[in-house]
JSON list of N, CA and C in Angstrom, two decimals:
[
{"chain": "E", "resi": 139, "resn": "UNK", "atom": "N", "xyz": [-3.47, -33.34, -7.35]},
{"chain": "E", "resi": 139, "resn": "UNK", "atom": "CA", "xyz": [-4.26, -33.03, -6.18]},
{"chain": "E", "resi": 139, "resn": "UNK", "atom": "C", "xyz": [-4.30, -31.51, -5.98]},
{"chain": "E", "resi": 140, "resn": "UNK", "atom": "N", "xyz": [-5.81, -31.44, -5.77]},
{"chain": "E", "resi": 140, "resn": "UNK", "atom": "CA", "xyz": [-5.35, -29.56, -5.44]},
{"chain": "E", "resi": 140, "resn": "UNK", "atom": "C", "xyz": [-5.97, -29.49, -3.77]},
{"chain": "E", "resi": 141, "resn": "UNK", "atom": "N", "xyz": [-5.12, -28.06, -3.81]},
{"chain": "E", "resi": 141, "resn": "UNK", "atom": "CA", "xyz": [-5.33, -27.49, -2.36]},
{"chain": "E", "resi": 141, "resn": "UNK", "atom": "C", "xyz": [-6.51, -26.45, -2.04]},
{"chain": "E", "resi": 142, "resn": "UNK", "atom": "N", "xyz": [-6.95, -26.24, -1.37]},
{"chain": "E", "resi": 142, "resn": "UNK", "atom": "CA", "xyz": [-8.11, -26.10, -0.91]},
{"chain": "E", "resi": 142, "resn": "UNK", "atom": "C", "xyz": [-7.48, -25.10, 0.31]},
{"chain": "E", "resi": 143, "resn": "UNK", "atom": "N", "xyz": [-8.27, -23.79, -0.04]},
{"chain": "E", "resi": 143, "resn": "UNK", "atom": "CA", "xyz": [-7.59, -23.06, 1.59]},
{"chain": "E", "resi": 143, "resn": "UNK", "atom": "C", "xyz": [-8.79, -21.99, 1.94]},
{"chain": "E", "resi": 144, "resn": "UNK", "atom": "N", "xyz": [-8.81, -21.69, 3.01]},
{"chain": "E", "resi": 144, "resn": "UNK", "atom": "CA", "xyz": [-9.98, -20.66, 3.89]},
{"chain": "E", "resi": 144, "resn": "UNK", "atom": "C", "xyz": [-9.91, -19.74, 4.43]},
{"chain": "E", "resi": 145, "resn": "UNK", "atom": "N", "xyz": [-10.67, -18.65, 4.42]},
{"chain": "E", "resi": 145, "resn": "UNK", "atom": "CA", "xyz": [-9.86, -17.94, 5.22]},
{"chain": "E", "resi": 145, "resn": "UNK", "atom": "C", "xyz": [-11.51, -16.53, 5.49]},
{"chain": "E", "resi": 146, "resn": "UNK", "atom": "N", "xyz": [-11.60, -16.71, 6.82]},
{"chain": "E", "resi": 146, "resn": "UNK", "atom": "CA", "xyz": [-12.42, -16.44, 7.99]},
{"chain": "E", "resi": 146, "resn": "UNK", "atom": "C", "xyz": [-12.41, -15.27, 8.39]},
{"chain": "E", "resi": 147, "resn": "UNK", "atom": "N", "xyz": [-12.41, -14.02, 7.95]},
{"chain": "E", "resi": 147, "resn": "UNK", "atom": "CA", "xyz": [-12.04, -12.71, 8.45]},
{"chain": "E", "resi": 147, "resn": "UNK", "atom": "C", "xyz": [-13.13, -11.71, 8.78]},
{"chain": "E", "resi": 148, "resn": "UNK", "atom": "N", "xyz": [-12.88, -11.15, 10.06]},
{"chain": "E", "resi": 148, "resn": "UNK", "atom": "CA", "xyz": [-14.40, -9.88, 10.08]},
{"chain": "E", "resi": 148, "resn": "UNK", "atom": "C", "xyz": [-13.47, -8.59, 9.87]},
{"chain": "E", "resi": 149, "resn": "UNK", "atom": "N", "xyz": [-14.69, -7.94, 9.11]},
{"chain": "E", "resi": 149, "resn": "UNK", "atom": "CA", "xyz": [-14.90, -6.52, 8.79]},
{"chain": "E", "resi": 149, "resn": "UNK", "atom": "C", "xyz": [-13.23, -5.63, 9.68]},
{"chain": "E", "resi": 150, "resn": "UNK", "atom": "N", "xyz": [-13.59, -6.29, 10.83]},
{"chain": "E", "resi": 150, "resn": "UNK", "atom": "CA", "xyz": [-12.95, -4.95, 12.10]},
{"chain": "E", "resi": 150, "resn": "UNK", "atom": "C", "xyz": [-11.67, -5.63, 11.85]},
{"chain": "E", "resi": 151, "resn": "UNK", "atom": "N", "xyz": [-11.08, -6.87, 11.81]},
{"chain": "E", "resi": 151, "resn": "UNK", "atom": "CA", "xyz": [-9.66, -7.32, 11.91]},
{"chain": "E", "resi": 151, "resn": "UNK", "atom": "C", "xyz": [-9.41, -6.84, 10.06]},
{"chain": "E", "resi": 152, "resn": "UNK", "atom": "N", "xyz": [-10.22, -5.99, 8.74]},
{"chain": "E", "resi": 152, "resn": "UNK", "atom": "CA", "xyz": [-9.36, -6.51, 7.95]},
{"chain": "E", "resi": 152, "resn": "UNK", "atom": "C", "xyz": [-8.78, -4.95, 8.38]},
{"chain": "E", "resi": 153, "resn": "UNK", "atom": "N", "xyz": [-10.15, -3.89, 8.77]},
{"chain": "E", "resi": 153, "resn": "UNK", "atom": "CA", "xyz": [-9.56, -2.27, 8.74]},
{"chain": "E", "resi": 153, "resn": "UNK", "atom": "C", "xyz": [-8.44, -2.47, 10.06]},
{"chain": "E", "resi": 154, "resn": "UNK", "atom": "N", "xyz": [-8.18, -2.87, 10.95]},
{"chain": "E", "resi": 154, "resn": "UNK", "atom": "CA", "xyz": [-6.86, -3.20, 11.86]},
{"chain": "E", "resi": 154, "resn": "UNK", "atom": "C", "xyz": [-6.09, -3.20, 10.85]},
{"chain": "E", "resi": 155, "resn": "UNK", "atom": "N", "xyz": [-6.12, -4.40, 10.48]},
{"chain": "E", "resi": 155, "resn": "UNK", "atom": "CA", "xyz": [-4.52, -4.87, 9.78]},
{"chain": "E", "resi": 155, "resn": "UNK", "atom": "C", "xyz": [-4.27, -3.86, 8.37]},
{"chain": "E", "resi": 156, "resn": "UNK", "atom": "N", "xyz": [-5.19, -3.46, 7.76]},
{"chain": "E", "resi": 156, "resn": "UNK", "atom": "CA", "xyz": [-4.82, -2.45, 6.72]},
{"chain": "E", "resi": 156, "resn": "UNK", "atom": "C", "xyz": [-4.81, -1.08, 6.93]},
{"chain": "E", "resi": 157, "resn": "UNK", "atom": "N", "xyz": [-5.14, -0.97, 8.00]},
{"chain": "E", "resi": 157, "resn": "UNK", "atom": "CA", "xyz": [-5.41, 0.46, 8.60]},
{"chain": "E", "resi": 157, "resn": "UNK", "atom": "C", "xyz": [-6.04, 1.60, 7.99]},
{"chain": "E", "resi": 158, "resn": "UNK", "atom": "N", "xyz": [-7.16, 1.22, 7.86]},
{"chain": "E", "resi": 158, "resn": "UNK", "atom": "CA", "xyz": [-8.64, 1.79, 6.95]},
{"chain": "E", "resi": 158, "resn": "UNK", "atom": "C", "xyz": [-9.67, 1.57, 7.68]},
{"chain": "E", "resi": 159, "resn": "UNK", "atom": "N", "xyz": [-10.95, 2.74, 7.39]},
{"chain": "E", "resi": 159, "resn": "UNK", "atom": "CA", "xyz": [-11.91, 2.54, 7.46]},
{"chain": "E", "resi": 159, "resn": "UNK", "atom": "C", "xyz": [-12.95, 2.38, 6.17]},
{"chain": "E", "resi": 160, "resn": "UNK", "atom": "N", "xyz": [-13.42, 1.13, 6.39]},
{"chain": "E", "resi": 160, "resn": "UNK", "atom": "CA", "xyz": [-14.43, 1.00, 5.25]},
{"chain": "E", "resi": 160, "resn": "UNK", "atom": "C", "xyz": [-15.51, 1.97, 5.08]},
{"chain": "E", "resi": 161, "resn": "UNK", "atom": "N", "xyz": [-16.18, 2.31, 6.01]},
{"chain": "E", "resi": 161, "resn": "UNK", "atom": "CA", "xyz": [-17.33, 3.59, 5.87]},
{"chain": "E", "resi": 161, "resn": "UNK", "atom": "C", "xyz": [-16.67, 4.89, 5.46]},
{"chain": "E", "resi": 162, "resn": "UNK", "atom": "N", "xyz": [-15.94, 4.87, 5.49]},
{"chain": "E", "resi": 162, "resn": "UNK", "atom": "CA", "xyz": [-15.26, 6.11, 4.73]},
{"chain": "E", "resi": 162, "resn": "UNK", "atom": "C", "xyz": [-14.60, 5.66, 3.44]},
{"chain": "E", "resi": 163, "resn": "UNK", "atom": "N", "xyz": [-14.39, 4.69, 2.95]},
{"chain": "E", "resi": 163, "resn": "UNK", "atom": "CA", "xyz": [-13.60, 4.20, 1.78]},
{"chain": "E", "resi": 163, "resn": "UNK", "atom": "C", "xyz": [-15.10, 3.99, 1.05]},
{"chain": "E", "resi": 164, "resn": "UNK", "atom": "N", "xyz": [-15.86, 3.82, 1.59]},
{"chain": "E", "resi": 164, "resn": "UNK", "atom": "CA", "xyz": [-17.34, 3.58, 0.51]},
{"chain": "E", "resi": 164, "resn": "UNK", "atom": "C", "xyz": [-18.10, 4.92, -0.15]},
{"chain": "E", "resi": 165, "resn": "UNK", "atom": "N", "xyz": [-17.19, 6.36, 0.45]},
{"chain": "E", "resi": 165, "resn": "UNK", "atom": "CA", "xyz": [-18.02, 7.06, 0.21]},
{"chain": "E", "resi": 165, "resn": "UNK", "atom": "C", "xyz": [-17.97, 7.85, -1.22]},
{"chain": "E", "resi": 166, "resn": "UNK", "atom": "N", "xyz": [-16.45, 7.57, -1.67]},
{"chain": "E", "resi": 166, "resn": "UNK", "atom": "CA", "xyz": [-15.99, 7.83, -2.78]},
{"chain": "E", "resi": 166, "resn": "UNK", "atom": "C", "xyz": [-14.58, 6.51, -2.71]},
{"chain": "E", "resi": 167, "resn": "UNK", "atom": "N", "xyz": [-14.80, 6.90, -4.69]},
{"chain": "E", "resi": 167, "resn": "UNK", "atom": "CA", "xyz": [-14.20, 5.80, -5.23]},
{"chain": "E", "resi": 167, "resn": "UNK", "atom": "C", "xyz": [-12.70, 6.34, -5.38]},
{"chain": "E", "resi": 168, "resn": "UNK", "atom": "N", "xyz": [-12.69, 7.28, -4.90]},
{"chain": "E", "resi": 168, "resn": "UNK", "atom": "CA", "xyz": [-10.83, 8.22, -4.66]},
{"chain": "E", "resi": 168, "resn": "UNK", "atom": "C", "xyz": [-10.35, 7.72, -3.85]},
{"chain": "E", "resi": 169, "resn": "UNK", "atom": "N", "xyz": [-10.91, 7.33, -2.67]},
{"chain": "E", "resi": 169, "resn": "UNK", "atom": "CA", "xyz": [-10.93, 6.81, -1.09]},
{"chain": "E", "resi": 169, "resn": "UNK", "atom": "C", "xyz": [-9.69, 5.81, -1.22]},
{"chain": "E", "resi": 170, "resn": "UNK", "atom": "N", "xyz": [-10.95, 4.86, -2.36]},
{"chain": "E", "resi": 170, "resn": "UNK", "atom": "CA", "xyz": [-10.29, 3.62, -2.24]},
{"chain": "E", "resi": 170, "resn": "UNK", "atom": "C", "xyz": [-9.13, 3.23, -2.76]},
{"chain": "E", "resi": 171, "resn": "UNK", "atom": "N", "xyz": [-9.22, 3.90, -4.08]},
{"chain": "E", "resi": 171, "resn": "UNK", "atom": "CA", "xyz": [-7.94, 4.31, -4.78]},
{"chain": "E", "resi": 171, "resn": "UNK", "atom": "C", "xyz": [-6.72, 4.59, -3.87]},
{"chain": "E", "resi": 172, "resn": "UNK", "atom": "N", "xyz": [-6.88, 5.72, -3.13]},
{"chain": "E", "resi": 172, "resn": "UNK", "atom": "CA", "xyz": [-5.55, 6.25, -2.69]},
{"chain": "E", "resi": 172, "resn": "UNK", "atom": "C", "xyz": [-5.71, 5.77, -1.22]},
{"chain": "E", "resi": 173, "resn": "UNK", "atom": "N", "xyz": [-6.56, 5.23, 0.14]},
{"chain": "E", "resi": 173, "resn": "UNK", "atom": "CA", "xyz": [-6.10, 4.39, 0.86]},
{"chain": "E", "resi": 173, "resn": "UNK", "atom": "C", "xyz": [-5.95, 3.04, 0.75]},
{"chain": "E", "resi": 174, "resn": "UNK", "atom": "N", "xyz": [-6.92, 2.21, -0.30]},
{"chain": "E", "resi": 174, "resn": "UNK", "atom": "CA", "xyz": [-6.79, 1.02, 0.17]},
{"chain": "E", "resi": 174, "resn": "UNK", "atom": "C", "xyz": [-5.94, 0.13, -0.48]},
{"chain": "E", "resi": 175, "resn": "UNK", "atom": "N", "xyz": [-6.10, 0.77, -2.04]},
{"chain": "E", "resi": 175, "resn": "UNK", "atom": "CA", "xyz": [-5.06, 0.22, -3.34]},
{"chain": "E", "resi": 175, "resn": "UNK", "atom": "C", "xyz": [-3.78, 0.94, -2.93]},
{"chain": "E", "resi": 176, "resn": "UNK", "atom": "N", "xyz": [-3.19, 1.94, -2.48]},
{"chain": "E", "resi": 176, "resn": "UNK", "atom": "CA", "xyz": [-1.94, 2.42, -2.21]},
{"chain": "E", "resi": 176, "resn": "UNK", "atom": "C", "xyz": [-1.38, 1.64, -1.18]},
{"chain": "E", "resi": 177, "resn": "UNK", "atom": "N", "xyz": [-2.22, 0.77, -0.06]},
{"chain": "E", "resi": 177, "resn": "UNK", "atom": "CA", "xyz": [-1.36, 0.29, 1.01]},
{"chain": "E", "resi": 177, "resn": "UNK", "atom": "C", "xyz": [-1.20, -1.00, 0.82]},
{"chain": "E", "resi": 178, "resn": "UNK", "atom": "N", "xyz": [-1.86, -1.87, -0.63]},
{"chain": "E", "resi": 178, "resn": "UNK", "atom": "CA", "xyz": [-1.97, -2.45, -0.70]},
{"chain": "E", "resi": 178, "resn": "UNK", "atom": "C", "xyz": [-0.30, -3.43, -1.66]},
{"chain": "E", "resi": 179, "resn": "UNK", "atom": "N", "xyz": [0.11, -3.89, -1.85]},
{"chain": "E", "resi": 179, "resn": "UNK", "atom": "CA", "xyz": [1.41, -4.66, -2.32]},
{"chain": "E", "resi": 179, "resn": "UNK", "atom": "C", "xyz": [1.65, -6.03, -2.19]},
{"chain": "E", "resi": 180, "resn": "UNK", "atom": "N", "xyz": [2.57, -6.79, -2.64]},
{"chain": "E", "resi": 180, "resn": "UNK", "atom": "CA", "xyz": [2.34, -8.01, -2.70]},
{"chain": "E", "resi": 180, "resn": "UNK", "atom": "C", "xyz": [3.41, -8.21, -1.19]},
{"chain": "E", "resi": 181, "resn": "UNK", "atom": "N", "xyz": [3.89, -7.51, -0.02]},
{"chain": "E", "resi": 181, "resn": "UNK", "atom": "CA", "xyz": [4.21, -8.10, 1.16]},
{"chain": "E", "resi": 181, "resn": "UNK", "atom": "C", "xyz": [2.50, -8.33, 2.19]},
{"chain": "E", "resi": 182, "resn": "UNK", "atom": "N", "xyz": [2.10, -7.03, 1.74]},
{"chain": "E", "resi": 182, "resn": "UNK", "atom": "CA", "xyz": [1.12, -6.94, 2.67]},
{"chain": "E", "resi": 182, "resn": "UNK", "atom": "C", "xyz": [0.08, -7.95, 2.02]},
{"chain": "E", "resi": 183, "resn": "UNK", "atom": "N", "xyz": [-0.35, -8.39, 1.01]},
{"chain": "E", "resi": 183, "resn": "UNK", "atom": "CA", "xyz": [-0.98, -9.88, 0.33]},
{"chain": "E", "resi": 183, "resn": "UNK", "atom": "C", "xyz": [-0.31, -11.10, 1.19]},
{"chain": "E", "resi": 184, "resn": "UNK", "atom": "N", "xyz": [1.43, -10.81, 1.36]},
{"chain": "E", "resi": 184, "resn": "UNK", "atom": "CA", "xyz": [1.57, -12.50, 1.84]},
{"chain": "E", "resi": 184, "resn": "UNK", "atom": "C", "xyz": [1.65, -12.37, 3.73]},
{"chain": "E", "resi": 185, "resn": "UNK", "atom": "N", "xyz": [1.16, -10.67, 4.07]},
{"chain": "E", "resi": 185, "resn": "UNK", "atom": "CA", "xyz": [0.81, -10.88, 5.73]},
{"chain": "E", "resi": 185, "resn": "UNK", "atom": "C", "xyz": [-0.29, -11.29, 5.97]},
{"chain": "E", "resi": 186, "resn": "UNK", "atom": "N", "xyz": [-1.16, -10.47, 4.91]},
{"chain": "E", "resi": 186, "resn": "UNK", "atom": "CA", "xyz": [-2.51, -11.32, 4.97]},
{"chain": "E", "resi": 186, "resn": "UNK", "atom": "C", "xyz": [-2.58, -12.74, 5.34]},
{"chain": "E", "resi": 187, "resn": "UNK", "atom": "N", "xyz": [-2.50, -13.64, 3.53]},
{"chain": "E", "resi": 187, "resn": "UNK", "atom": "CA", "xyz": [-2.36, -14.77, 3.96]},
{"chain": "E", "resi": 187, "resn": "UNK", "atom": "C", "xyz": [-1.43, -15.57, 5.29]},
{"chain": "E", "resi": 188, "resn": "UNK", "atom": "N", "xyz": [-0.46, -15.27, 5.42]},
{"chain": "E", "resi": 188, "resn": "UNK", "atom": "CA", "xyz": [0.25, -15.89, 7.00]},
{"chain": "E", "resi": 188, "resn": "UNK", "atom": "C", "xyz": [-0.78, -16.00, 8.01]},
{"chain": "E", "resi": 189, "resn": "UNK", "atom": "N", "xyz": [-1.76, -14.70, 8.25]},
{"chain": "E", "resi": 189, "resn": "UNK", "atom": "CA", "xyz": [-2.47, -14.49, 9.50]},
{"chain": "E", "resi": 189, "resn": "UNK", "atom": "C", "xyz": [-4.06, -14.63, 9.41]},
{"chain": "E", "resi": 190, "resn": "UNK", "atom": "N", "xyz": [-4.47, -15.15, 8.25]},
{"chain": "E", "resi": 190, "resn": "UNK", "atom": "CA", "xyz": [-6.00, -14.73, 7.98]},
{"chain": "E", "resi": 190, "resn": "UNK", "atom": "C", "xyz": [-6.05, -16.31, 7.40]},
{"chain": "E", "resi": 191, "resn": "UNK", "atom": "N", "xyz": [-5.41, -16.92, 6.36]},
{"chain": "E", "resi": 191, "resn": "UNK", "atom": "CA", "xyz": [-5.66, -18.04, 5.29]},
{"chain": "E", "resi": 191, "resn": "UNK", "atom": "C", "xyz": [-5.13, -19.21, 6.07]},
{"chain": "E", "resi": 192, "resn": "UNK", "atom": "N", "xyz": [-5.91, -20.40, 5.82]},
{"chain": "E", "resi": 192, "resn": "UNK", "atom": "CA", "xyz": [-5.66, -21.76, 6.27]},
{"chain": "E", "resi": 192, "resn": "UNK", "atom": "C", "xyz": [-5.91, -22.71, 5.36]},
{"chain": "E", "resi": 193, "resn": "UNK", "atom": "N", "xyz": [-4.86, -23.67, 5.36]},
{"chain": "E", "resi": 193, "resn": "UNK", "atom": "CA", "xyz": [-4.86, -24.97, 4.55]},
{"chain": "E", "resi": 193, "resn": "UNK", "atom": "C", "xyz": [-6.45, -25.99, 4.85]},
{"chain": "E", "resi": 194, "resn": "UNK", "atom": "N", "xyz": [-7.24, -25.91, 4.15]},
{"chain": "E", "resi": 194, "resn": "UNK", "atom": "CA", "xyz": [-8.11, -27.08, 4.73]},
{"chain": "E", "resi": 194, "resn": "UNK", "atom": "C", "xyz": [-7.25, -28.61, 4.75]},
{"chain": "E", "resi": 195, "resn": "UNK", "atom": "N", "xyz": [-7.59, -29.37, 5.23]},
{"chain": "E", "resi": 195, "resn": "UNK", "atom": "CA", "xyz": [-7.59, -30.55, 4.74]},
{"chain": "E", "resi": 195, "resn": "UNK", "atom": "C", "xyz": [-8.17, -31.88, 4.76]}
]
């Protein structure tokens, strides 16, 4: 059986929780590199999921 999961997020709650702005991360590809991939790690992947991802069922 597989699992099936969802997950519902706007624009403004992801720059909150990662603490970025996308219009400025779009303007160069350095941006993204060094804010969004640098804050990025596998704790802040499993805060994500805790607060954003849901089990369908």
């Amino acid at each position: 059986m597989k699992t099936l999961y969802s997950c519902s997020v706007k624009r403004t709650d992801i720059e909150t929780f990662m603490e970025i702005d996308i219009d400025y991360l779009r303007e160069d590809i350095k941006n993204w590199r060094n804010d969004f991939l640098g804050k990025l790690n596998k704790d802040k992947v499993i805060q994500f999921a805790e607060k954003f991802v849901t089990q369908k069922t």
